Tab-separated table of C-alpha atoms and ligand atoms in Angstrom:
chain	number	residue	atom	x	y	z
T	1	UNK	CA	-15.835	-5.385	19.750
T	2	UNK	CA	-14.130	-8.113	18.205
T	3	UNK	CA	-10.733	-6.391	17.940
T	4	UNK	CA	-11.295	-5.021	21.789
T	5	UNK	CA	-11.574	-8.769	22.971
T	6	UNK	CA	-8.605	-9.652	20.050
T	7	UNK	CA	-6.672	-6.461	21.974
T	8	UNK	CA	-7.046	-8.173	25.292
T	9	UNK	CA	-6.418	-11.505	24.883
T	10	UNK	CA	-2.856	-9.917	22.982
T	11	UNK	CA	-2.281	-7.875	25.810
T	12	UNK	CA	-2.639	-10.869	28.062
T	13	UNK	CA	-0.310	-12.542	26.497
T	14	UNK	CA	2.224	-9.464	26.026
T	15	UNK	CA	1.746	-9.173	29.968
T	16	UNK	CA	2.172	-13.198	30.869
T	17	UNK	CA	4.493	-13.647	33.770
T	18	UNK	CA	7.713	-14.156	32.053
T	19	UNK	CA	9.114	-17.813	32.612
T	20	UNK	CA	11.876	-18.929	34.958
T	21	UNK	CA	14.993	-18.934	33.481
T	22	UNK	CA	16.608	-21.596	31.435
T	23	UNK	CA	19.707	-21.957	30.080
T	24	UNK	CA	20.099	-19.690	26.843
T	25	UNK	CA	19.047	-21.553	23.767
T	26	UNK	CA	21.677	-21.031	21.191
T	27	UNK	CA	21.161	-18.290	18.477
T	28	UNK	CA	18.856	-19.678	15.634
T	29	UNK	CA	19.760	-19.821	12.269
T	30	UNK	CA	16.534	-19.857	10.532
T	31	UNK	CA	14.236	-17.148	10.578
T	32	UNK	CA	10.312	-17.852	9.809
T	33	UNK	CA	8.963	-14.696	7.763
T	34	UNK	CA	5.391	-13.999	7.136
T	35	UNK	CA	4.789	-11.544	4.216
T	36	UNK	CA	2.111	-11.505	1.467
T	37	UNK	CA	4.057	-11.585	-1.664
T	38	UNK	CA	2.704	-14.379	-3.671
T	39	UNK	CA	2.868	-12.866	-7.121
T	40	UNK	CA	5.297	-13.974	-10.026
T	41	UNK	CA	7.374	-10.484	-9.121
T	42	UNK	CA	6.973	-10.353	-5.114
T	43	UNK	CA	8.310	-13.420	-4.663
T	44	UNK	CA	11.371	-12.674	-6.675
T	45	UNK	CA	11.555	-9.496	-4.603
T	46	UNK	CA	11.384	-11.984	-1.532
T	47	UNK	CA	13.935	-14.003	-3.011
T	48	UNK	CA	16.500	-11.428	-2.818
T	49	UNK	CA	15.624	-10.646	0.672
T	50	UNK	CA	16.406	-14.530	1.267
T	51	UNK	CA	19.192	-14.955	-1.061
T	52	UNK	CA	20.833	-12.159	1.027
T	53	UNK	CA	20.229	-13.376	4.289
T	54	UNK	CA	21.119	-16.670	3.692
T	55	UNK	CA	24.536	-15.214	2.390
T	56	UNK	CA	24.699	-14.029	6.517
T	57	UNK	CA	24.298	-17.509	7.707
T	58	UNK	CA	20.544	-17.395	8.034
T	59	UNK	CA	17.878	-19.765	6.652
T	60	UNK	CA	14.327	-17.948	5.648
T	61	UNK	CA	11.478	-19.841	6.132
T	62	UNK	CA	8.768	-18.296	3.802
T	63	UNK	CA	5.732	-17.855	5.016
T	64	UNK	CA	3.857	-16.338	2.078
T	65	UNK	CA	-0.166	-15.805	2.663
T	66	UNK	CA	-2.253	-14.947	-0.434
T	67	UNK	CA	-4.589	-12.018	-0.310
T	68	UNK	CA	-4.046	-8.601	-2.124
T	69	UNK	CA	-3.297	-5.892	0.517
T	70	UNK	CA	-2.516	-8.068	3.022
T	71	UNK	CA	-6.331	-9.355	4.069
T	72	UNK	CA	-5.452	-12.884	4.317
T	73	UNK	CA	-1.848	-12.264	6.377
T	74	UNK	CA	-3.049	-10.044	8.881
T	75	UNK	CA	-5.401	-12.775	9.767
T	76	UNK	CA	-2.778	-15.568	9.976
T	77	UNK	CA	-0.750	-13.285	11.746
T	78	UNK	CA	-3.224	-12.442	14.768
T	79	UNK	CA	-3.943	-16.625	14.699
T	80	UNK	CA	-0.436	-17.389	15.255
T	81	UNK	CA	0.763	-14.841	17.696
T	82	UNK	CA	-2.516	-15.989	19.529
T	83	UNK	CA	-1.699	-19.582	19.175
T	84	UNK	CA	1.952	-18.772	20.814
T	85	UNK	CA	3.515	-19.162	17.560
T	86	UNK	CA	4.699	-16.166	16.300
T	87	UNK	CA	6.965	-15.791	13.028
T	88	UNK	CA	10.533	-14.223	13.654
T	89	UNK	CA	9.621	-11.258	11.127
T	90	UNK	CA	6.396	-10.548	9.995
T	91	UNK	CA	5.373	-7.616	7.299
T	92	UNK	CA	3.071	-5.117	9.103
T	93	UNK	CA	2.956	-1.912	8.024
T	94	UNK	CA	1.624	1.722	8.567
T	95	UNK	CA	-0.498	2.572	11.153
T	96	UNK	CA	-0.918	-1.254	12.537
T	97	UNK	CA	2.646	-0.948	13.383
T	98	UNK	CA	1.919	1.164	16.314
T	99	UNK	CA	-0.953	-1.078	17.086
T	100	UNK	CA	1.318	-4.167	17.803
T	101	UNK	CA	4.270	-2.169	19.108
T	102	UNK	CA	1.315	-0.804	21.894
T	103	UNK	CA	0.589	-4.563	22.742
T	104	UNK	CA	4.474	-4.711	23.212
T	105	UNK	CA	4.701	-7.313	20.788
T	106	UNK	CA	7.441	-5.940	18.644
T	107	UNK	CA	11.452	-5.934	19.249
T	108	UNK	CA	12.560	-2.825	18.953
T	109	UNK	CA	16.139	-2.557	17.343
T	110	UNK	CA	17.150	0.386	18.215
T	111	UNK	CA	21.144	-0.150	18.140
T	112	UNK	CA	20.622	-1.443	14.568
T	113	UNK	CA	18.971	2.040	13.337
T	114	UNK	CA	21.409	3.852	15.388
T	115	UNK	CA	24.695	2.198	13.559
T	116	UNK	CA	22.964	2.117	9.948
T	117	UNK	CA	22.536	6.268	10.904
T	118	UNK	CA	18.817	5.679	9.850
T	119	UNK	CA	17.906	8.941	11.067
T	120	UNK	CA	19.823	10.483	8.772
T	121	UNK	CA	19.517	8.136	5.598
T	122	UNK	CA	15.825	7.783	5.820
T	123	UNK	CA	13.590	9.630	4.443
T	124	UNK	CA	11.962	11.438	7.214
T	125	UNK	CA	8.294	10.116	6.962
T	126	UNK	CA	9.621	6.398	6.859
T	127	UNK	CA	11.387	6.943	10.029
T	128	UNK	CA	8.637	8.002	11.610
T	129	UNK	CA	6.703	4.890	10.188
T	130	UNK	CA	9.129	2.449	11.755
T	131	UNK	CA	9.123	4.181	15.463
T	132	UNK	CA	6.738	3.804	17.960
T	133	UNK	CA	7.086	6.178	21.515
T	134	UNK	CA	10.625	7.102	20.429
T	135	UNK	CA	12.152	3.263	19.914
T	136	UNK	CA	12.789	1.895	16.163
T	137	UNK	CA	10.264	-1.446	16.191
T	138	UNK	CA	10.310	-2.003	12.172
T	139	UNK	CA	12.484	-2.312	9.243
T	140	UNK	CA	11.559	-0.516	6.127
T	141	UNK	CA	11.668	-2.035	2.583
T	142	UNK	CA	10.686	0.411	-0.078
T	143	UNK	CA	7.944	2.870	-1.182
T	144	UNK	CA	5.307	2.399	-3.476
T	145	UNK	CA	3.407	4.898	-5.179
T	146	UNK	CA	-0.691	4.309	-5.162
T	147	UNK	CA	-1.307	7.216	-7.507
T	148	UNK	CA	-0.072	5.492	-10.240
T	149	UNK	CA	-1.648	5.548	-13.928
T	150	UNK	CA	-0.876	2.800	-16.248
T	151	UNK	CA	-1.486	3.489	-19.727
T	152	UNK	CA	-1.657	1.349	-22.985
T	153	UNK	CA	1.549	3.226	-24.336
T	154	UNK	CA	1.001	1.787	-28.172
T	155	UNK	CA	-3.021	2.033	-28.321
T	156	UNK	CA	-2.277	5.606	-26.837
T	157	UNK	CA	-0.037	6.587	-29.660
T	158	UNK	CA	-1.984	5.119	-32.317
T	159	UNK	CA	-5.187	7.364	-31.310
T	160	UNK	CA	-2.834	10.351	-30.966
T	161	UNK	CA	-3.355	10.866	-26.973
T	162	UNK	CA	-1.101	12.001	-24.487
T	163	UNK	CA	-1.484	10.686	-20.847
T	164	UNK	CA	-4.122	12.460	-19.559
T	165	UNK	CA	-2.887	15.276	-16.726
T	166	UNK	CA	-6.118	16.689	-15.094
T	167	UNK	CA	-9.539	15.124	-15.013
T	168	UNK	CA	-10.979	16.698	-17.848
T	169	UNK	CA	-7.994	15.175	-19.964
T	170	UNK	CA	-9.181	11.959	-18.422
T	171	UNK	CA	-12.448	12.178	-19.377
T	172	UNK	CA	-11.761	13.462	-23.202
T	173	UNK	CA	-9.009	10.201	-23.284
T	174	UNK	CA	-11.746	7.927	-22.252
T	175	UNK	CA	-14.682	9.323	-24.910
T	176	UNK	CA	-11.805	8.694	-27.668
T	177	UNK	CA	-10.976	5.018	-26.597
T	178	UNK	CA	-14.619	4.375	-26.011
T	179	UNK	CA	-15.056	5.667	-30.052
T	180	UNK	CA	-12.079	4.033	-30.771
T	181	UNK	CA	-14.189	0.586	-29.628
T	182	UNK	CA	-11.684	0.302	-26.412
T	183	UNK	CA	-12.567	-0.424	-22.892
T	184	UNK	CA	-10.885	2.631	-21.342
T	185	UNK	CA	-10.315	1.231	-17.663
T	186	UNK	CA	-9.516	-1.948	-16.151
T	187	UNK	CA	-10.210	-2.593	-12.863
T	188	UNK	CA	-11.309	-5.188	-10.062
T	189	UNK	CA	-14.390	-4.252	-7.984
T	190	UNK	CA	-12.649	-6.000	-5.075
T	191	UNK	CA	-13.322	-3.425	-1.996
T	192	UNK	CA	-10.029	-2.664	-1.667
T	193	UNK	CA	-9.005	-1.887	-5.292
T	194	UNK	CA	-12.347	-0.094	-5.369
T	195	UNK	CA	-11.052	2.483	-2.546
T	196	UNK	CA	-7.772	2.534	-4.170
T	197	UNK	CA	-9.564	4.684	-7.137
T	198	UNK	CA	-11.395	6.895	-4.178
T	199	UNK	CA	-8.134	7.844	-2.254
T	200	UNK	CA	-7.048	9.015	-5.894
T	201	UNK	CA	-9.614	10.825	-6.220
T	202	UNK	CA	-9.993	12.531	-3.397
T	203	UNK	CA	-6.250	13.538	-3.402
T	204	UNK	CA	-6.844	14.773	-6.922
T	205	UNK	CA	-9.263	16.801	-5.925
T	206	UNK	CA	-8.563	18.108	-2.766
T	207	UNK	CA	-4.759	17.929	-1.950
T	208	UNK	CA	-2.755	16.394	0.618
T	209	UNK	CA	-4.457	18.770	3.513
T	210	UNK	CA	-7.865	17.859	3.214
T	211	UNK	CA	-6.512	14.218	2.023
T	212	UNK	CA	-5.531	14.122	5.865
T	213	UNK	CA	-8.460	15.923	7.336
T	214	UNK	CA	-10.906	12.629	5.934
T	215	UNK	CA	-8.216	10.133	6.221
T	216	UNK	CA	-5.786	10.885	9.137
T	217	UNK	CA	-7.913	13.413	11.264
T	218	UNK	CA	-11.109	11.343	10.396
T	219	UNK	CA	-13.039	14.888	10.519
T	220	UNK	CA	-16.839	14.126	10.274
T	221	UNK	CA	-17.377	17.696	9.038
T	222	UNK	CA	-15.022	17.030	6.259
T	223	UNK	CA	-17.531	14.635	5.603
T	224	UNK	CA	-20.368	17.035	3.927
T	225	UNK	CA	-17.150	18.667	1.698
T	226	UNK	CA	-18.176	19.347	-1.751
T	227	UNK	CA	-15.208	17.718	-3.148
T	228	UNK	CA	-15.749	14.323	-1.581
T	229	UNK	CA	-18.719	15.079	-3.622
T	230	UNK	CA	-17.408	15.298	-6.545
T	231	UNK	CA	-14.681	12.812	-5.633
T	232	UNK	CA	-17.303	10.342	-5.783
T	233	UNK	CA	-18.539	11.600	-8.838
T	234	UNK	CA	-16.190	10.831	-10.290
T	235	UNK	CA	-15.895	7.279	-9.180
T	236	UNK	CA	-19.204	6.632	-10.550
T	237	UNK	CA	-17.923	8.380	-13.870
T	238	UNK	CA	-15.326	6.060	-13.967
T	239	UNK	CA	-16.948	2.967	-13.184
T	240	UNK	CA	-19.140	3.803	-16.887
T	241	UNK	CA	-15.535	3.529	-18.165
T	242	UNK	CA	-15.141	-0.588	-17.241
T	243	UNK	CA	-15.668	-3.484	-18.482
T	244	UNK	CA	-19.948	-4.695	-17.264
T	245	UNK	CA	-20.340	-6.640	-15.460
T	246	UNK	CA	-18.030	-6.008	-13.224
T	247	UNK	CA	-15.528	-8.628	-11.432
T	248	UNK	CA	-14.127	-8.887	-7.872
T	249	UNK	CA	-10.728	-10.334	-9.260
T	250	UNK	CA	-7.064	-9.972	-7.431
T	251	UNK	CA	-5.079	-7.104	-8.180
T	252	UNK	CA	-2.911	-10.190	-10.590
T	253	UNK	CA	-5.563	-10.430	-12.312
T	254	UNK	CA	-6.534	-7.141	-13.230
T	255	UNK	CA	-2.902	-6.328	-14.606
T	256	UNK	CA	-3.379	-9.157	-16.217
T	257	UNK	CA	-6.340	-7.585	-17.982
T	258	UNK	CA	-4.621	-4.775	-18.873
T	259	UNK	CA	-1.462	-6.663	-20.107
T	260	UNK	CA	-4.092	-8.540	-22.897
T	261	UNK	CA	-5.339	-5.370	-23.934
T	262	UNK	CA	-8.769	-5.674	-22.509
T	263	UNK	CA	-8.336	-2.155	-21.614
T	264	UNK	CA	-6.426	0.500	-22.090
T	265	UNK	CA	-5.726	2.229	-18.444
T	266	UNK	CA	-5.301	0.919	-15.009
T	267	UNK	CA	-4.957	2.450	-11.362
T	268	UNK	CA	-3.045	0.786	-9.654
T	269	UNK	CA	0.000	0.909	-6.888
T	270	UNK	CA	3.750	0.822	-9.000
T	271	UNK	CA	3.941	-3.198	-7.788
T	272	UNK	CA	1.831	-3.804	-11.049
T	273	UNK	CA	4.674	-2.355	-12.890
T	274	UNK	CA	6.838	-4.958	-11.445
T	275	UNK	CA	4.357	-7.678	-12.215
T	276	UNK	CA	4.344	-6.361	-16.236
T	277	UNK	CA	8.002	-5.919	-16.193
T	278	UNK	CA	8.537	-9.811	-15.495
T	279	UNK	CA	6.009	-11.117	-17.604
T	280	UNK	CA	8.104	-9.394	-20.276
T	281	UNK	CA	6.429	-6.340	-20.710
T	282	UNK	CA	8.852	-3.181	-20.347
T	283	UNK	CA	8.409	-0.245	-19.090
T	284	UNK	CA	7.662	2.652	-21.656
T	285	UNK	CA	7.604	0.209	-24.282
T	286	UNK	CA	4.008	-1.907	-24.496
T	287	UNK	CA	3.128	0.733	-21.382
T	288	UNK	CA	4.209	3.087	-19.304
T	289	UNK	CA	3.302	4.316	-16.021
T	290	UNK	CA	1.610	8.581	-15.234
T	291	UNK	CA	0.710	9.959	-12.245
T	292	UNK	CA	-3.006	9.689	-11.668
T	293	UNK	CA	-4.587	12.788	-13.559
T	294	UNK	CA	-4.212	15.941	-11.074
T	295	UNK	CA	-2.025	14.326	-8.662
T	296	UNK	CA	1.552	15.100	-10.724
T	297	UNK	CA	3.306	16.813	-7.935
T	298	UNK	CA	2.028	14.245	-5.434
T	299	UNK	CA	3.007	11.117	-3.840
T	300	UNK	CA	0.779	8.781	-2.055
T	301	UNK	CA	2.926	6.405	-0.838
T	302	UNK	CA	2.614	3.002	1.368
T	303	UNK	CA	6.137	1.830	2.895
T	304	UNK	CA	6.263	-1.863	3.408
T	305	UNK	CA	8.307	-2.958	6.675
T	306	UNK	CA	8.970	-5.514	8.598
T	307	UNK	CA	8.898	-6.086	12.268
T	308	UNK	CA	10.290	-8.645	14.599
T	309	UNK	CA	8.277	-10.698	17.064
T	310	UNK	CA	9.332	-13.137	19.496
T	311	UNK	CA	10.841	-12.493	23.098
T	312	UNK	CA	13.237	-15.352	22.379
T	313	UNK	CA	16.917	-14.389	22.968
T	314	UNK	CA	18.057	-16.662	20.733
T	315	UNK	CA	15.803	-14.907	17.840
T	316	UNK	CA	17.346	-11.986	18.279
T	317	UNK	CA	20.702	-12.233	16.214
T	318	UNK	CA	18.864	-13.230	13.184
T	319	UNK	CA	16.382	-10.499	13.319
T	320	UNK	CA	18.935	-7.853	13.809
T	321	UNK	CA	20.373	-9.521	10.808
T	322	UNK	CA	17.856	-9.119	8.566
T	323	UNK	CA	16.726	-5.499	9.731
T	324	UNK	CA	20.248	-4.492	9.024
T	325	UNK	CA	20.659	-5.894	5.959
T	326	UNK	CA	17.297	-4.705	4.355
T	327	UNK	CA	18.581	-1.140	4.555
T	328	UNK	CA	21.719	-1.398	2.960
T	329	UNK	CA	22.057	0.292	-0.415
T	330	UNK	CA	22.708	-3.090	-2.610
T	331	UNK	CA	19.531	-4.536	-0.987
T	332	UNK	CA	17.692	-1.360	-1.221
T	333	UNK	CA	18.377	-1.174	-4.910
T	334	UNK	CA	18.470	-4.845	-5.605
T	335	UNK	CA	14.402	-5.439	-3.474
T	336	UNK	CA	12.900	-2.214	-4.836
T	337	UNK	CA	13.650	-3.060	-8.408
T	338	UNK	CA	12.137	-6.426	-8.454
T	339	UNK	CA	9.420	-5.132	-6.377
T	340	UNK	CA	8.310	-2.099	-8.653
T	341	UNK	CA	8.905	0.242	-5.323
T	342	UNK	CA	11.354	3.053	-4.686
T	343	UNK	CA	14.726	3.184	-2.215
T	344	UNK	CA	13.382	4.256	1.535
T	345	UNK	CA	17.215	5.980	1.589
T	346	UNK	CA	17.653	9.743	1.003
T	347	UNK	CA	20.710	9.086	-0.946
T	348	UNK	CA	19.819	6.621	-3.665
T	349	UNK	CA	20.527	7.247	-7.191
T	350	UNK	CA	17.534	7.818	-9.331
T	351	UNK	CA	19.482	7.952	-12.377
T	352	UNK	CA	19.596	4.052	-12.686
T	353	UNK	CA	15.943	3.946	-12.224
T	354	UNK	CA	13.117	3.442	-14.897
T	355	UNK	CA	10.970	6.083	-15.875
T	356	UNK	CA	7.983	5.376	-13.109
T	357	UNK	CA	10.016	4.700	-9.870
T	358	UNK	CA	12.382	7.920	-10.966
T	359	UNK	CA	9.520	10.181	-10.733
T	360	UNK	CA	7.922	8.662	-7.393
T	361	UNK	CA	11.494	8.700	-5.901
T	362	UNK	CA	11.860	12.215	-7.387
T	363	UNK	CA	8.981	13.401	-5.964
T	364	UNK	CA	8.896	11.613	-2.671
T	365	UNK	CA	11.908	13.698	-1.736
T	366	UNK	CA	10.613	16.759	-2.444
T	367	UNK	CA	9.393	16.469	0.957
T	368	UNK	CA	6.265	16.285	3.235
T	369	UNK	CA	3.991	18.527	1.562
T	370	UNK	CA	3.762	16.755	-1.733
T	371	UNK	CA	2.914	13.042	0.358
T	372	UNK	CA	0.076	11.521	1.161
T	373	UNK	CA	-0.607	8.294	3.310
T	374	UNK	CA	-2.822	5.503	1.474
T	375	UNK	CA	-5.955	4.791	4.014
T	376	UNK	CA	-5.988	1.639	1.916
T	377	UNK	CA	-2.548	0.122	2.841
T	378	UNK	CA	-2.969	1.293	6.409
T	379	UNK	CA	-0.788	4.584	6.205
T	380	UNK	CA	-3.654	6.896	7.502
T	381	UNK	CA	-5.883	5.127	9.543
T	382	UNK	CA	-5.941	2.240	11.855
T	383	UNK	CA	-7.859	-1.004	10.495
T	384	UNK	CA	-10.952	-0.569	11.977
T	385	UNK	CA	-11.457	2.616	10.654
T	386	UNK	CA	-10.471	1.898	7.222
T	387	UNK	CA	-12.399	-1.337	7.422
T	388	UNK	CA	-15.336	1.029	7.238
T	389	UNK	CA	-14.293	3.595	5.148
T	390	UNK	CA	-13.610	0.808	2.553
T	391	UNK	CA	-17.463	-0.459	2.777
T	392	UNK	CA	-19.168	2.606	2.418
T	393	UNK	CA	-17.280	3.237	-0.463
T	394	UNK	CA	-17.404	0.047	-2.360
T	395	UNK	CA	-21.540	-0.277	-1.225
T	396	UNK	CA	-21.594	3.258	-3.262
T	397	UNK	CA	-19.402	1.822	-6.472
T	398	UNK	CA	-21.735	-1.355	-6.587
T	399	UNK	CA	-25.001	0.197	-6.176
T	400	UNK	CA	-26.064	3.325	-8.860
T	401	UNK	CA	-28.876	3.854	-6.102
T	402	UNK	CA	-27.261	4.900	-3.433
T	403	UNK	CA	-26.830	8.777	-3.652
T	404	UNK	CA	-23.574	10.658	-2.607
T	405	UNK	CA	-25.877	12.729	-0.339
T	406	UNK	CA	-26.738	8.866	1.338
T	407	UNK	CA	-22.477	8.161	1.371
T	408	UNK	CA	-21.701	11.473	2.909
T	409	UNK	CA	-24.536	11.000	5.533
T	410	UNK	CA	-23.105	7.676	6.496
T	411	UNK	CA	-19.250	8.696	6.098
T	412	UNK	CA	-20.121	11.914	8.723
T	413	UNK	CA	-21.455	8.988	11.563
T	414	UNK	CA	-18.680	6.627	10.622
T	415	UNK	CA	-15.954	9.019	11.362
T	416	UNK	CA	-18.267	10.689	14.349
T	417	UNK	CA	-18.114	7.292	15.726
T	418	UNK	CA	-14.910	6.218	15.228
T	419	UNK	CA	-13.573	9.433	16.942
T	420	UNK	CA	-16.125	8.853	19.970
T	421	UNK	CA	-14.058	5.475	19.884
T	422	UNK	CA	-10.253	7.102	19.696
T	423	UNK	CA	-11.851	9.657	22.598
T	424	UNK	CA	-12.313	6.636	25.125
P	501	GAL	C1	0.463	-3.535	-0.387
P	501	GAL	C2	1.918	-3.832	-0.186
P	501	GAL	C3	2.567	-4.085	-1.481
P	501	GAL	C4	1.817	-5.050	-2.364
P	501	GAL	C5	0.330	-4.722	-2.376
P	501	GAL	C6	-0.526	-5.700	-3.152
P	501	GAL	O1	-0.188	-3.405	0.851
P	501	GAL	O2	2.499	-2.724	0.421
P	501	GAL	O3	3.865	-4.541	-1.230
P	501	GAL	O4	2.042	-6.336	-1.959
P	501	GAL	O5	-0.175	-4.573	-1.095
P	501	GAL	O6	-0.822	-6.838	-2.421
């Protein structure tokens, strides 16, 4: 209800009679740019997007919003757009894209995709992501890879493990730290960190086709699936593997966690890497990064982007700007490197990448068949929808009495209802 009325009011002001004309303002040379990078490695990562733009004559104005995942920007964003004072560039991404490019909010760019040939140098699922009804209405940044295992690379050696490949292999490396006196996992029971070790899961378990029948199609039948069952089975298995009582920390936090040895493995999307790397932790040195067990020919990815708001002419040079510019190879490789993400360009060299982003880039462009959209970062599913996908999983993770029978129940009339919804 509350994003119907949200929808309208938008649309109201998308549809405003446009005013009489003025004189044209001239071209502005600061751009306003709301993101939500706030750790120790994102903002680098933003700083090279600024340093960069600022070498074309443009000022960024940072408008950086705490909240993992984006909770707390997509809130400021939907304030100030309401308020009449939207931010030149904003990062939305995924499937919300589509839902402010409908409210013809967004400026699309097509001429800029057309002379950077992004049809051509994009990977072909990141083009799609930045188009909405044929017109280019985003810029993309880089890909980061959610199935990501982080692993203690020393305390691993030292007990004689490899990184575990299937979930059996998981399970024996977690009965050996747990002897060894070891907290195997480290994780935040924040609800969105909690569903980021369910998408896994399920993936794991199922493959990108019935991945998409939950998370895309939002199938209730695929609902009552025995390996959702045993998807959350696993979940609870894994939750006996962390630290009691549990904490609802930010995703910082967690890493840093796993940085002080609290615990020996972490899930988490290949930004943590980044956030290790510059508190002087290498890669494959104090860790290194796996895929999640039973996920090693897979990639599910989240692309950030950016899009450009505003219907002010004089906006508009600056924008293009900064769309161009963030799909240039130098910035490509430069942002994705700080940021712990992977090149959104089909011709980047992985040879001059670590071990972790060589693999996701690797195996990213081994096509669409290996990739799978994160419901969490808004890849599969619109918000609402993952909104309450999110709750019934994380009300199953903190509870031991609620039964998977009880989740699947619930998950079938979630996605029942949220179809009814899409129908009207
Ligand atoms: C994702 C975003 C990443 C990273 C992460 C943690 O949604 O794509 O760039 O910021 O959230 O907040």
């Amino acid at each position: 209800m509350r994003g119907r009325l949200l929808r309208a009011v938008l649309l109201g002001l998308a549809c405003a009679a446009p005013a009489p004309a003025l004189p044209a303002d001239p071209p502005e040379s600061s751009l306003q740019v709301l993101h939500w990078w706030t750790s120790a490695s994102e903002r680098r990562a933003a700083k090279v997007l600024a340093t960069r733009l600022g070498e074309e004559g443009i000022e960024w104005k940072d408008n950086a919003v705490p909240g993992g995942a984006g909770l707390g920007a997509g809130k400021v964003l939907k304030s100030r757009v309401l308020a009449g004072d939207s931010p030149g560039a904003t990062q939305i991404i995924g499937v919300s894209v589509g839902e402010w490019a409908e409210l013809g909010l967004l400026r699309g760019f097509d001429s800029v995709a057309v002379a950077g040939n992004w049809n051509r140098v994009l990977f072909p699922t990141v083009y799609s992501l930045v188009q909405h009804d044929g017109h280019v209405v985003a810029a993309p940044l880089g890909i980061h890879r959610i199935n990501t295992l982080f692993y203690n690379r020393k305390l691993f050696a030292r007990l004689q493990l490899p990184p575990p490949a299937n979930w059996s292999e998981f399970e024996q490396a977690a009965r050996k730290l747990r002897a060894a006196g070891i907290t195997p996992l480290v994780q935040s029971s924040e609800p969105w960190q909690v569903a980021t070790l369910f998408e896994n899961l399920v993936l794991a378990e199922s493959g990108p086709e019935y991945y998409r029948q939950l998370f895309v199609r939002l199938n209730p039948q695929a609902a009552a699936d025995k390996r959702l069952l045993q998807a959350l089975t696993h979940l609870r298995t894994m939750k006996g593997w962390m630290q009691l009582p549990l904490e609802e920390q930010s995703w910082t936090d967690a890493v840093r966690r796993f940085a002080r040895r609290d615990g020996a493995m972490l899930v988490m999307g290949d930004w943590a890497k980044a956030e290790l790397n510059e508190w002087g932790y290498a890669t494959d040195d104090e860790f290194s990064c796996a895929p999640m067990p039973g996920t090693a020919k897979l990639h599910l990815y989240s692309v950030d982007t950016l899009a450009m708001l505003g219907a002010e002419g004089s906006r508009m040079a600056a924008q293009e700007k900064l769309a161009k510019l963030v799909v240039t190879p130098a910035v490509q490789q430069q942002f994705n490197a700080a940021k712990g993400a992977v090149p959104v360009r089909r011709d980047a060299d992985p040879s001059g990448m670590d071990s972790c982003a060589r693999d996701s880039w690797t195996t990213f462009a081994s096509g669409a068949a290996v990739q799978a959209p994160s419901l969490v970062h808004r890849m599969a599913a619109d918000e609402q929808s993952r909104d309450a996908i999110i709750a019934e999983v994380h009300r199953y993770f903190m509870n031991d009495n609620v039964t998977e029978a009880d989740v699947q129940r619930r998950l079938a009339a979630v996605l029942r209802a949220l179809n009814s919804r899409r129908r009207n």
